[in-house]
Every structure is written in structure tokens, then in C-alpha cells.
Amino acid sequence: MMIDVAVLLGSKSDRDIAEKTIEIFDRFDIDYTIEVASAHRTPARVIEIINNAHESGVRVFIAIAGLAAHLPGVVASHTTRPVIGVPVKAALD
């Protein structure tokens, strides 16, 4: 199956932000996949997801992450395809 867009979430809590994107993908019949993987806690999983996405024909990555927001940069360092970084507003006590 060919997938157009791979959406990576830095954590499950970023799913609410991704929901807005999913609505657009569904409206325009864009094939996508969503995976949760942290650039800090599970960097090997991030690379595995990127490699699998390449095999699936992904044309663009969307990386959604809060706090340090390293995920878009990590994704970009492992692909030549476009990466859209979406920052999530987060606050620390």
C-alpha cells in the first residue's frame, strides 16, 4: 500500500493536534499513517518508522512534538523527503 504522508507524534498526548490533520487527510482522500515515537526515549524506533515509510512510498513527513521538539530534526536527518515540524505548546511547572 502506498502511503502519502507519515505523521510522527512525540507522545500520545500529541494526538489531539494530529486529529486536525487527519480531518484534512480524510476530506481529500490522502493516505497516511500515524506512529508514536520519541526522539529521546525511542530513537531507534523513529529511524525504523522512517525506513518503513520510505519503503511505503511516503512523500512527506509531519513530526508533531512538544517541549524540546527534537523530533522534526531527527526525522529530517534520516530522510531527503520534506519534513513539516509542528510545535506543540507545552509548559513546565
mmCIF file with all atom_site columns, N, CA, C and O in Angstrom, residues 14-65:
data_model
loop_
_atom_site.group_PDB
_atom_site.id
_atom_site.type_symbol
_atom_site.label_atom_id
_atom_site.label_alt_id
_atom_site.label_comp_id
_atom_site.label_asym_id
_atom_site.label_entity_id
_atom_site.label_seq_id
_atom_site.pdbx_PDB_ins_code
_atom_site.Cartn_x
_atom_site.Cartn_y
_atom_site.Cartn_z
_atom_site.occupancy
_atom_site.B_iso_or_equiv
_atom_site.pdbx_formal_charge
_atom_site.auth_seq_id
_atom_site.auth_comp_id
_atom_site.auth_asym_id
_atom_site.auth_atom_id
_atom_site.pdbx_PDB_model_num
ATOM 1   N N  . ASP A 1 14 ? 0.114   14.135 21.964 1.00 0.00 ? 14 ASP A N  1
ATOM 2   C CA . ASP A 1 14 ? 0.104   14.983 20.766 1.00 0.00 ? 14 ASP A CA 1
ATOM 3   C C  . ASP A 1 14 ? -1.003  14.582 19.788 1.00 0.00 ? 14 ASP A C  1
ATOM 4   O O  . ASP A 1 14 ? -1.187  15.220 18.760 1.00 0.00 ? 14 ASP A O  1
ATOM 5   N N  . ARG A 1 15 ? -1.743  13.530 20.110 1.00 0.00 ? 15 ARG A N  1
ATOM 6   C CA . ARG A 1 15 ? -2.784  13.017 19.215 1.00 0.00 ? 15 ARG A CA 1
ATOM 7   C C  . ARG A 1 15 ? -3.852  14.082 18.923 1.00 0.00 ? 15 ARG A C  1
ATOM 8   O O  . ARG A 1 15 ? -4.367  14.145 17.806 1.00 0.00 ? 15 ARG A O  1
ATOM 9   N N  . ASP A 1 16 ? -4.191  14.905 19.906 1.00 0.00 ? 16 ASP A N  1
ATOM 10  C CA . ASP A 1 16 ? -5.210  15.941 19.689 1.00 0.00 ? 16 ASP A CA 1
ATOM 11  C C  . ASP A 1 16 ? -4.809  16.881 18.557 1.00 0.00 ? 16 ASP A C  1
ATOM 12  O O  . ASP A 1 16 ? -5.656  17.294 17.765 1.00 0.00 ? 16 ASP A O  1
ATOM 13  N N  . ILE A 1 17 ? -3.541  17.220 18.475 1.00 0.00 ? 17 ILE A N  1
ATOM 14  C CA . ILE A 1 17 ? -3.056  18.090 17.393 1.00 0.00 ? 17 ILE A CA 1
ATOM 15  C C  . ILE A 1 17 ? -3.166  17.353 16.064 1.00 0.00 ? 17 ILE A C  1
ATOM 16  O O  . ILE A 1 17 ? -3.576  17.923 15.057 1.00 0.00 ? 17 ILE A O  1
ATOM 17  N N  . ALA A 1 18 ? -2.836  16.080 16.058 1.00 0.00 ? 18 ALA A N  1
ATOM 18  C CA . ALA A 1 18 ? -2.886  15.286 14.829 1.00 0.00 ? 18 ALA A CA 1
ATOM 19  C C  . ALA A 1 18 ? -4.313  15.130 14.310 1.00 0.00 ? 18 ALA A C  1
ATOM 20  O O  . ALA A 1 18 ? -4.520  15.004 13.101 1.00 0.00 ? 18 ALA A O  1
ATOM 21  N N  . GLU A 1 19 ? -5.289  15.138 15.185 1.00 0.00 ? 19 GLU A N  1
ATOM 22  C CA . GLU A 1 19 ? -6.688  14.968 14.768 1.00 0.00 ? 19 GLU A CA 1
ATOM 23  C C  . GLU A 1 19 ? -7.105  16.026 13.742 1.00 0.00 ? 19 GLU A C  1
ATOM 24  O O  . GLU A 1 19 ? -7.847  15.744 12.819 1.00 0.00 ? 19 GLU A O  1
ATOM 25  N N  . LYS A 1 20 ? -6.605  17.226 13.907 1.00 0.00 ? 20 LYS A N  1
ATOM 26  C CA . LYS A 1 20 ? -6.927  18.294 12.958 1.00 0.00 ? 20 LYS A CA 1
ATOM 27  C C  . LYS A 1 20 ? -6.376  17.965 11.573 1.00 0.00 ? 20 LYS A C  1
ATOM 28  O O  . LYS A 1 20 ? -7.003  18.235 10.556 1.00 0.00 ? 20 LYS A O  1
ATOM 29  N N  . THR A 1 21 ? -5.193  17.375 11.547 1.00 0.00 ? 21 THR A N  1
ATOM 30  C CA . THR A 1 21 ? -4.564  16.980 10.289 1.00 0.00 ? 21 THR A CA 1
ATOM 31  C C  . THR A 1 21 ? -5.325  15.831 9.653  1.00 0.00 ? 21 THR A C  1
ATOM 32  O O  . THR A 1 21 ? -5.560  15.811 8.440  1.00 0.00 ? 21 THR A O  1
ATOM 33  N N  . ILE A 1 22 ? -5.741  14.881 10.468 1.00 0.00 ? 22 ILE A N  1
ATOM 34  C CA . ILE A 1 22 ? -6.465  13.706 9.978  1.00 0.00 ? 22 ILE A CA 1
ATOM 35  C C  . ILE A 1 22 ? -7.761  14.123 9.283  1.00 0.00 ? 22 ILE A C  1
ATOM 36  O O  . ILE A 1 22 ? -8.133  13.547 8.253  1.00 0.00 ? 22 ILE A O  1
ATOM 37  N N  . GLU A 1 23 ? -8.445  15.100 9.827  1.00 0.00 ? 23 GLU A N  1
ATOM 38  C CA . GLU A 1 23 ? -9.679  15.582 9.207  1.00 0.00 ? 23 GLU A CA 1
ATOM 39  C C  . GLU A 1 23 ? -9.424  16.044 7.770  1.00 0.00 ? 23 GLU A C  1
ATOM 40  O O  . GLU A 1 23 ? -10.198 15.738 6.864  1.00 0.00 ? 23 GLU A O  1
ATOM 41  N N  . ILE A 1 24 ? -8.339  16.755 7.555  1.00 0.00 ? 24 ILE A N  1
ATOM 42  C CA . ILE A 1 24 ? -7.986  17.235 6.213  1.00 0.00 ? 24 ILE A CA 1
ATOM 43  C C  . ILE A 1 24 ? -7.617  16.065 5.310  1.00 0.00 ? 24 ILE A C  1
ATOM 44  O O  . ILE A 1 24 ? -8.068  15.986 4.162  1.00 0.00 ? 24 ILE A O  1
ATOM 45  N N  . PHE A 1 25 ? -6.805  15.144 5.818  1.00 0.00 ? 25 PHE A N  1
ATOM 46  C CA . PHE A 1 25 ? -6.420  13.976 5.019  1.00 0.00 ? 25 PHE A CA 1
ATOM 47  C C  . PHE A 1 25 ? -7.649  13.194 4.578  1.00 0.00 ? 25 PHE A C  1
ATOM 48  O O  . PHE A 1 25 ? -7.750  12.780 3.421  1.00 0.00 ? 25 PHE A O  1
ATOM 49  N N  . ASP A 1 26 ? -8.577  12.975 5.503  1.00 0.00 ? 26 ASP A N  1
ATOM 50  C CA . ASP A 1 26 ? -9.790  12.228 5.166  1.00 0.00 ? 26 ASP A CA 1
ATOM 51  C C  . ASP A 1 26 ? -10.647 12.969 4.146  1.00 0.00 ? 26 ASP A C  1
ATOM 52  O O  . ASP A 1 26 ? -11.186 12.367 3.224  1.00 0.00 ? 26 ASP A O  1
ATOM 53  N N  . ARG A 1 27 ? -10.742 14.266 4.295  1.00 0.00 ? 27 ARG A N  1
ATOM 54  C CA . ARG A 1 27 ? -11.551 15.066 3.373  1.00 0.00 ? 27 ARG A CA 1
ATOM 55  C C  . ARG A 1 27 ? -11.014 14.989 1.944  1.00 0.00 ? 27 ARG A C  1
ATOM 56  O O  . ARG A 1 27 ? -11.779 14.928 0.988  1.00 0.00 ? 27 ARG A O  1
ATOM 57  N N  . PHE A 1 28 ? -9.699  14.967 1.799  1.00 0.00 ? 28 PHE A N  1
ATOM 58  C CA . PHE A 1 28 ? -9.082  14.956 0.468  1.00 0.00 ? 28 PHE A CA 1
ATOM 59  C C  . PHE A 1 28 ? -8.575  13.577 0.053  1.00 0.00 ? 28 PHE A C  1
ATOM 60  O O  . PHE A 1 28 ? -7.849  13.456 -0.931 1.00 0.00 ? 28 PHE A O  1
ATOM 61  N N  . ASP A 1 29 ? -8.970  12.544 0.801  1.00 0.00 ? 29 ASP A N  1
ATOM 62  C CA . ASP A 1 29 ? -8.623  11.154 0.468  1.00 0.00 ? 29 ASP A CA 1
ATOM 63  C C  . ASP A 1 29 ? -7.108  10.954 0.335  1.00 0.00 ? 29 ASP A C  1
ATOM 64  O O  . ASP A 1 29 ? -6.623  10.370 -0.631 1.00 0.00 ? 29 ASP A O  1
ATOM 65  N N  . ILE A 1 30 ? -6.374  11.450 1.318  1.00 0.00 ? 30 ILE A N  1
ATOM 66  C CA . ILE A 1 30 ? -4.917  11.323 1.363  1.00 0.00 ? 30 ILE A CA 1
ATOM 67  C C  . ILE A 1 30 ? -4.581  10.152 2.287  1.00 0.00 ? 30 ILE A C  1
ATOM 68  O O  . ILE A 1 30 ? -5.035  10.100 3.431  1.00 0.00 ? 30 ILE A O  1
ATOM 69  N N  . ASP A 1 31 ? -3.801  9.209  1.777  1.00 0.00 ? 31 ASP A N  1
ATOM 70  C CA . ASP A 1 31 ? -3.389  8.065  2.590  1.00 0.00 ? 31 ASP A CA 1
ATOM 71  C C  . ASP A 1 31 ? -2.296  8.491  3.564  1.00 0.00 ? 31 ASP A C  1
ATOM 72  O O  . ASP A 1 31 ? -1.341  9.171  3.174  1.00 0.00 ? 31 ASP A O  1
ATOM 73  N N  . TYR A 1 32 ? -2.422  8.072  4.813  1.00 0.00 ? 32 TYR A N  1
ATOM 74  C CA . TYR A 1 32 ? -1.470  8.470  5.839  1.00 0.00 ? 32 TYR A CA 1
ATOM 75  C C  . TYR A 1 32 ? -1.304  7.360  6.867  1.00 0.00 ? 32 TYR A C  1
ATOM 76  O O  . TYR A 1 32 ? -2.107  6.426  6.936  1.00 0.00 ? 32 TYR A O  1
ATOM 77  N N  . THR A 1 33 ? -0.270  7.498  7.641  1.00 0.00 ? 33 THR A N  1
ATOM 78  C CA . THR A 1 33 ? -0.038  6.625  8.781  1.00 0.00 ? 33 THR A CA 1
ATOM 79  C C  . THR A 1 33 ? 0.343   7.501  9.958  1.00 0.00 ? 33 THR A C  1
ATOM 80  O O  . THR A 1 33 ? 0.922   8.576  9.771  1.00 0.00 ? 33 THR A O  1
ATOM 81  N N  . ILE A 1 34 ? -0.015  7.056  11.149 1.00 0.00 ? 34 ILE A N  1
ATOM 82  C CA . ILE A 1 34 ? 0.342   7.798  12.358 1.00 0.00 ? 34 ILE A CA 1
ATOM 83  C C  . ILE A 1 34 ? 1.053   6.839  13.308 1.00 0.00 ? 34 ILE A C  1
ATOM 84  O O  . ILE A 1 34 ? 0.580   5.735  13.556 1.00 0.00 ? 34 ILE A O  1
ATOM 85  N N  . GLU A 1 35 ? 2.204   7.293  13.802 1.00 0.00 ? 35 GLU A N  1
ATOM 86  C CA . GLU A 1 35 ? 3.005   6.494  14.726 1.00 0.00 ? 35 GLU A CA 1
ATOM 87  C C  . GLU A 1 35 ? 3.451   7.385  15.884 1.00 0.00 ? 35 GLU A C  1
ATOM 88  O O  . GLU A 1 35 ? 3.665   8.579  15.703 1.00 0.00 ? 35 GLU A O  1
ATOM 89  N N  . VAL A 1 36 ? 3.587   6.780  17.050 1.00 0.00 ? 36 VAL A N  1
ATOM 90  C CA . VAL A 1 36 ? 4.110   7.487  18.222 1.00 0.00 ? 36 VAL A CA 1
ATOM 91  C C  . VAL A 1 36 ? 5.519   6.986  18.488 1.00 0.00 ? 36 VAL A C  1
ATOM 92  O O  . VAL A 1 36 ? 5.742   5.778  18.622 1.00 0.00 ? 36 VAL A O  1
ATOM 93  N N  . ALA A 1 37 ? 6.464   7.902  18.507 1.00 0.00 ? 37 ALA A N  1
ATOM 94  C CA . ALA A 1 37 ? 7.852   7.556  18.803 1.00 0.00 ? 37 ALA A CA 1
ATOM 95  C C  . ALA A 1 37 ? 8.589   8.810  19.251 1.00 0.00 ? 37 ALA A C  1
ATOM 96  O O  . ALA A 1 37 ? 8.484   9.852  18.619 1.00 0.00 ? 37 ALA A O  1
ATOM 97  N N  . SER A 1 38 ? 9.324   8.684  20.303 1.00 0.00 ? 38 SER A N  1
ATOM 98  C CA . SER A 1 38 ? 10.047  9.821  20.870 1.00 0.00 ? 38 SER A CA 1
ATOM 99  C C  . SER A 1 38 ? 11.488  9.856  20.362 1.00 0.00 ? 38 SER A C  1
ATOM 100 O O  . SER A 1 38 ? 12.180  8.835  20.378 1.00 0.00 ? 38 SER A O  1
ATOM 101 N N  . ALA A 1 39 ? 11.916  11.021 19.941 1.00 0.00 ? 39 ALA A N  1
ATOM 102 C CA . ALA A 1 39 ? 13.308  11.190 19.511 1.00 0.00 ? 39 ALA A CA 1
ATOM 103 C C  . ALA A 1 39 ? 14.263  10.972 20.682 1.00 0.00 ? 39 ALA A C  1
ATOM 104 O O  . ALA A 1 39 ? 15.414  10.604 20.473 1.00 0.00 ? 39 ALA A O  1
ATOM 105 N N  . HIS A 1 40 ? 13.785  11.146 21.899 1.00 0.00 ? 40 HIS A N  1
ATOM 106 C CA . HIS A 1 40 ? 14.623  10.985 23.090 1.00 0.00 ? 40 HIS A CA 1
ATOM 107 C C  . HIS A 1 40 ? 14.547  9.578  23.675 1.00 0.00 ? 40 HIS A C  1
ATOM 108 O O  . HIS A 1 40 ? 15.566  8.973  23.970 1.00 0.00 ? 40 HIS A O  1
ATOM 109 N N  . ARG A 1 41 ? 13.326  9.081  23.860 1.00 0.00 ? 41 ARG A N  1
ATOM 110 C CA . ARG A 1 41 ? 13.147  7.792  24.539 1.00 0.00 ? 41 ARG A CA 1
ATOM 111 C C  . ARG A 1 41 ? 13.274  6.590  23.611 1.00 0.00 ? 41 ARG A C  1
ATOM 112 O O  . ARG A 1 41 ? 13.696  5.523  24.049 1.00 0.00 ? 41 ARG A O  1
ATOM 113 N N  . THR A 1 42 ? 12.883  6.746  22.345 1.00 0.00 ? 42 THR A N  1
ATOM 114 C CA . THR A 1 42 ? 12.904  5.605  21.414 1.00 0.00 ? 42 THR A CA 1
ATOM 115 C C  . THR A 1 42 ? 13.490  6.013  20.056 1.00 0.00 ? 42 THR A C  1
ATOM 116 O O  . THR A 1 42 ? 12.844  5.872  19.019 1.00 0.00 ? 42 THR A O  1
ATOM 117 N N  . PRO A 1 43 ? 14.731  6.506  20.024 1.00 0.00 ? 43 PRO A N  1
ATOM 118 C CA . PRO A 1 43 ? 15.298  6.971  18.754 1.00 0.00 ? 43 PRO A CA 1
ATOM 119 C C  . PRO A 1 43 ? 15.426  5.871  17.698 1.00 0.00 ? 43 PRO A C  1
ATOM 120 O O  . PRO A 1 43 ? 15.246  6.145  16.505 1.00 0.00 ? 43 PRO A O  1
ATOM 121 N N  . ALA A 1 44 ? 15.696  4.648  18.105 1.00 0.00 ? 44 ALA A N  1
ATOM 122 C CA . ALA A 1 44 ? 15.792  3.554  17.126 1.00 0.00 ? 44 ALA A CA 1
ATOM 123 C C  . ALA A 1 44 ? 14.437  3.305  16.468 1.00 0.00 ? 44 ALA A C  1
ATOM 124 O O  . ALA A 1 44 ? 14.364  3.005  15.270 1.00 0.00 ? 44 ALA A O  1
ATOM 125 N N  . ARG A 1 45 ? 13.369  3.445  17.231 1.00 0.00 ? 45 ARG A N  1
ATOM 126 C CA . ARG A 1 45 ? 12.016  3.281  16.670 1.00 0.00 ? 45 ARG A CA 1
ATOM 127 C C  . ARG A 1 45 ? 11.719  4.379  15.659 1.00 0.00 ? 45 ARG A C  1
ATOM 128 O O  . ARG A 1 45 ? 11.103  4.123  14.627 1.00 0.00 ? 45 ARG A O  1
ATOM 129 N N  . VAL A 1 46 ? 12.144  5.587  15.932 1.00 0.00 ? 46 VAL A N  1
ATOM 130 C CA . VAL A 1 46 ? 11.944  6.686  14.985 1.00 0.00 ? 46 VAL A CA 1
ATOM 131 C C  . VAL A 1 46 ? 12.606  6.345  13.646 1.00 0.00 ? 46 VAL A C  1
ATOM 132 O O  . VAL A 1 46 ? 11.994  6.478  12.585 1.00 0.00 ? 46 VAL A O  1
ATOM 133 N N  . ILE A 1 47 ? 13.828  5.869  13.698 1.00 0.00 ? 47 ILE A N  1
ATOM 134 C CA . ILE A 1 47 ? 14.552  5.516  12.467 1.00 0.00 ? 47 ILE A CA 1
ATOM 135 C C  . ILE A 1 47 ? 13.861  4.362  11.756 1.00 0.00 ? 47 ILE A C  1
ATOM 136 O O  . ILE A 1 47 ? 13.731  4.366  10.524 1.00 0.00 ? 47 ILE A O  1
ATOM 137 N N  . GLU A 1 48 ? 13.381  3.384  12.507 1.00 0.00 ? 48 GLU A N  1
ATOM 138 C CA . GLU A 1 48 ? 12.654  2.257  11.911 1.00 0.00 ? 48 GLU A CA 1
ATOM 139 C C  . GLU A 1 48 ? 11.394  2.741  11.189 1.00 0.00 ? 48 GLU A C  1
ATOM 140 O O  . GLU A 1 48 ? 11.092  2.301  10.083 1.00 0.00 ? 48 GLU A O  1
ATOM 141 N N  . ILE A 1 49 ? 10.665  3.646  11.816 1.00 0.00 ? 49 ILE A N  1
ATOM 142 C CA . ILE A 1 49 ? 9.449   4.199  11.201 1.00 0.00 ? 49 ILE A CA 1
ATOM 143 C C  . ILE A 1 49 ? 9.791   4.923  9.905  1.00 0.00 ? 49 ILE A C  1
ATOM 144 O O  . ILE A 1 49 ? 9.101   4.779  8.893  1.00 0.00 ? 49 ILE A O  1
ATOM 145 N N  . ILE A 1 50 ? 10.856  5.710  9.925  1.00 0.00 ? 50 ILE A N  1
ATOM 146 C CA . ILE A 1 50 ? 11.281  6.443  8.730  1.00 0.00 ? 50 ILE A CA 1
ATOM 147 C C  . ILE A 1 50 ? 11.643  5.468  7.613  1.00 0.00 ? 50 ILE A C  1
ATOM 148 O O  . ILE A 1 50 ? 11.205  5.628  6.464  1.00 0.00 ? 50 ILE A O  1
ATOM 149 N N  . ASN A 1 51 ? 12.410  4.440  7.930  1.00 0.00 ? 51 ASN A N  1
ATOM 150 C CA . ASN A 1 51 ? 12.799  3.454  6.914  1.00 0.00 ? 51 ASN A CA 1
ATOM 151 C C  . ASN A 1 51 ? 11.590  2.727  6.349  1.00 0.00 ? 51 ASN A C  1
ATOM 152 O O  . ASN A 1 51 ? 11.488  2.524  5.130  1.00 0.00 ? 51 ASN A O  1
ATOM 153 N N  . ASN A 1 52 ? 10.654  2.340  7.200  1.00 0.00 ? 52 ASN A N  1
ATOM 154 C CA . ASN A 1 52 ? 9.429   1.690  6.726  1.00 0.00 ? 52 ASN A CA 1
ATOM 155 C C  . ASN A 1 52 ? 8.599   2.633  5.862  1.00 0.00 ? 52 ASN A C  1
ATOM 156 O O  . ASN A 1 52 ? 7.986   2.211  4.878  1.00 0.00 ? 52 ASN A O  1
ATOM 157 N N  . ALA A 1 53 ? 8.586   3.907  6.235  1.00 0.00 ? 53 ALA A N  1
ATOM 158 C CA . ALA A 1 53 ? 7.843   4.897  5.451  1.00 0.00 ? 53 ALA A CA 1
ATOM 159 C C  . ALA A 1 53 ? 8.442   5.036  4.059  1.00 0.00 ? 53 ALA A C  1
ATOM 160 O O  . ALA A 1 53 ? 7.706   5.133  3.068  1.00 0.00 ? 53 ALA A O  1
ATOM 161 N N  . HIS A 1 54 ? 9.754   5.028  3.960  1.00 0.00 ? 54 HIS A N  1
ATOM 162 C CA . HIS A 1 54 ? 10.403  5.088  2.650  1.00 0.00 ? 54 HIS A CA 1
ATOM 163 C C  . HIS A 1 54 ? 9.960   3.915  1.790  1.00 0.00 ? 54 HIS A C  1
ATOM 164 O O  . HIS A 1 54 ? 9.640   4.087  0.607  1.00 0.00 ? 54 HIS A O  1
ATOM 165 N N  . GLU A 1 55 ? 9.920   2.732  2.377  1.00 0.00 ? 55 GLU A N  1
ATOM 166 C CA . GLU A 1 55 ? 9.501   1.535  1.643  1.00 0.00 ? 55 GLU A CA 1
ATOM 167 C C  . GLU A 1 55 ? 8.040   1.616  1.206  1.00 0.00 ? 55 GLU A C  1
ATOM 168 O O  . GLU A 1 55 ? 7.655   1.013  0.201  1.00 0.00 ? 55 GLU A O  1
ATOM 169 N N  . SER A 1 56 ? 7.230   2.355  1.961  1.00 0.00 ? 56 SER A N  1
ATOM 170 C CA . SER A 1 56 ? 5.807   2.509  1.639  1.00 0.00 ? 56 SER A CA 1
ATOM 171 C C  . SER A 1 56 ? 5.545   3.658  0.669  1.00 0.00 ? 56 SER A C  1
ATOM 172 O O  . SER A 1 56 ? 4.393   3.936  0.348  1.00 0.00 ? 56 SER A O  1
ATOM 173 N N  . GLY A 1 57 ? 6.601   4.336  0.255  1.00 0.00 ? 57 GLY A N  1
ATOM 174 C CA . GLY A 1 57 ? 6.441   5.414  -0.717 1.00 0.00 ? 57 GLY A CA 1
ATOM 175 C C  . GLY A 1 57 ? 6.019   6.751  -0.149 1.00 0.00 ? 57 GLY A C  1
ATOM 176 O O  . GLY A 1 57 ? 5.538   7.618  -0.879 1.00 0.00 ? 57 GLY A O  1
ATOM 177 N N  . VAL A 1 58 ? 6.203   6.933  1.145  1.00 0.00 ? 58 VAL A N  1
ATOM 178 C CA . VAL A 1 58 ? 5.827   8.202  1.781  1.00 0.00 ? 58 VAL A CA 1
ATOM 179 C C  . VAL A 1 58 ? 6.519   9.359  1.070  1.00 0.00 ? 58 VAL A C  1
ATOM 180 O O  . VAL A 1 58 ? 7.704   9.289  0.750  1.00 0.00 ? 58 VAL A O  1
ATOM 181 N N  . ARG A 1 59 ? 5.737   10.420 0.827  1.00 0.00 ? 59 ARG A N  1
ATOM 182 C CA . ARG A 1 59 ? 6.280   11.580 0.128  1.00 0.00 ? 59 ARG A CA 1
ATOM 183 C C  . ARG A 1 59 ? 6.597   12.744 1.048  1.00 0.00 ? 59 ARG A C  1
ATOM 184 O O  . ARG A 1 59 ? 7.368   13.627 0.700  1.00 0.00 ? 59 ARG A O  1
ATOM 185 N N  . VAL A 1 60 ? 5.999   12.752 2.247  1.00 0.00 ? 60 VAL A N  1
ATOM 186 C CA . VAL A 1 60 ? 6.257   13.838 3.192  1.00 0.00 ? 60 VAL A CA 1
ATOM 187 C C  . VAL A 1 60 ? 6.041   13.320 4.615  1.00 0.00 ? 60 VAL A C  1
ATOM 188 O O  . VAL A 1 60 ? 5.219   12.430 4.842  1.00 0.00 ? 60 VAL A O  1
ATOM 189 N N  . PHE A 1 61 ? 6.809   13.865 5.542  1.00 0.00 ? 61 PHE A N  1
ATOM 190 C CA . PHE A 1 61 ? 6.686   13.534 6.958  1.00 0.00 ? 61 PHE A CA 1
ATOM 191 C C  . PHE A 1 61 ? 6.154   14.752 7.699  1.00 0.00 ? 61 PHE A C  1
ATOM 192 O O  . PHE A 1 61 ? 6.546   15.884 7.402  1.00 0.00 ? 61 PHE A O  1
ATOM 193 N N  . ILE A 1 62 ? 5.299   14.500 8.682  1.00 0.00 ? 62 ILE A N  1
ATOM 194 C CA . ILE A 1 62 ? 4.865   15.540 9.605  1.00 0.00 ? 62 ILE A CA 1
ATOM 195 C C  . ILE A 1 62 ? 5.261   15.056 10.997 1.00 0.00 ? 62 ILE A C  1
ATOM 196 O O  . ILE A 1 62 ? 4.872   13.963 11.410 1.00 0.00 ? 62 ILE A O  1
ATOM 197 N N  . ALA A 1 63 ? 6.055   15.842 11.692 1.00 0.00 ? 63 ALA A N  1
ATOM 198 C CA . ALA A 1 63 ? 6.527   15.480 13.031 1.00 0.00 ? 63 ALA A CA 1
ATOM 199 C C  . ALA A 1 63 ? 5.929   16.462 14.032 1.00 0.00 ? 63 ALA A C  1
ATOM 200 O O  . ALA A 1 63 ? 6.174   17.667 13.963 1.00 0.00 ? 63 ALA A O  1
ATOM 201 N N  . ILE A 1 64 ? 5.141   15.928 14.959 1.00 0.00 ? 64 ILE A N  1
ATOM 202 C CA . ILE A 1 64 ? 4.447   16.741 15.946 1.00 0.00 ? 64 ILE A CA 1
ATOM 203 C C  . ILE A 1 64 ? 5.035   16.433 17.317 1.00 0.00 ? 64 ILE A C  1
ATOM 204 O O  . ILE A 1 64 ? 4.987   15.288 17.764 1.00 0.00 ? 64 ILE A O  1
ATOM 205 N N  . ALA A 1 65 ? 5.601   17.448 17.963 1.00 0.00 ? 65 ALA A N  1
ATOM 206 C CA . ALA A 1 65 ? 6.220   17.216 19.268 1.00 0.00 ? 65 ALA A CA 1
ATOM 207 C C  . ALA A 1 65 ? 6.289   18.503 20.075 1.00 0.00 ? 65 ALA A C  1
ATOM 208 O O  . ALA A 1 65 ? 6.433   19.585 19.522 1.00 0.00 ? 65 ALA A O  1
#
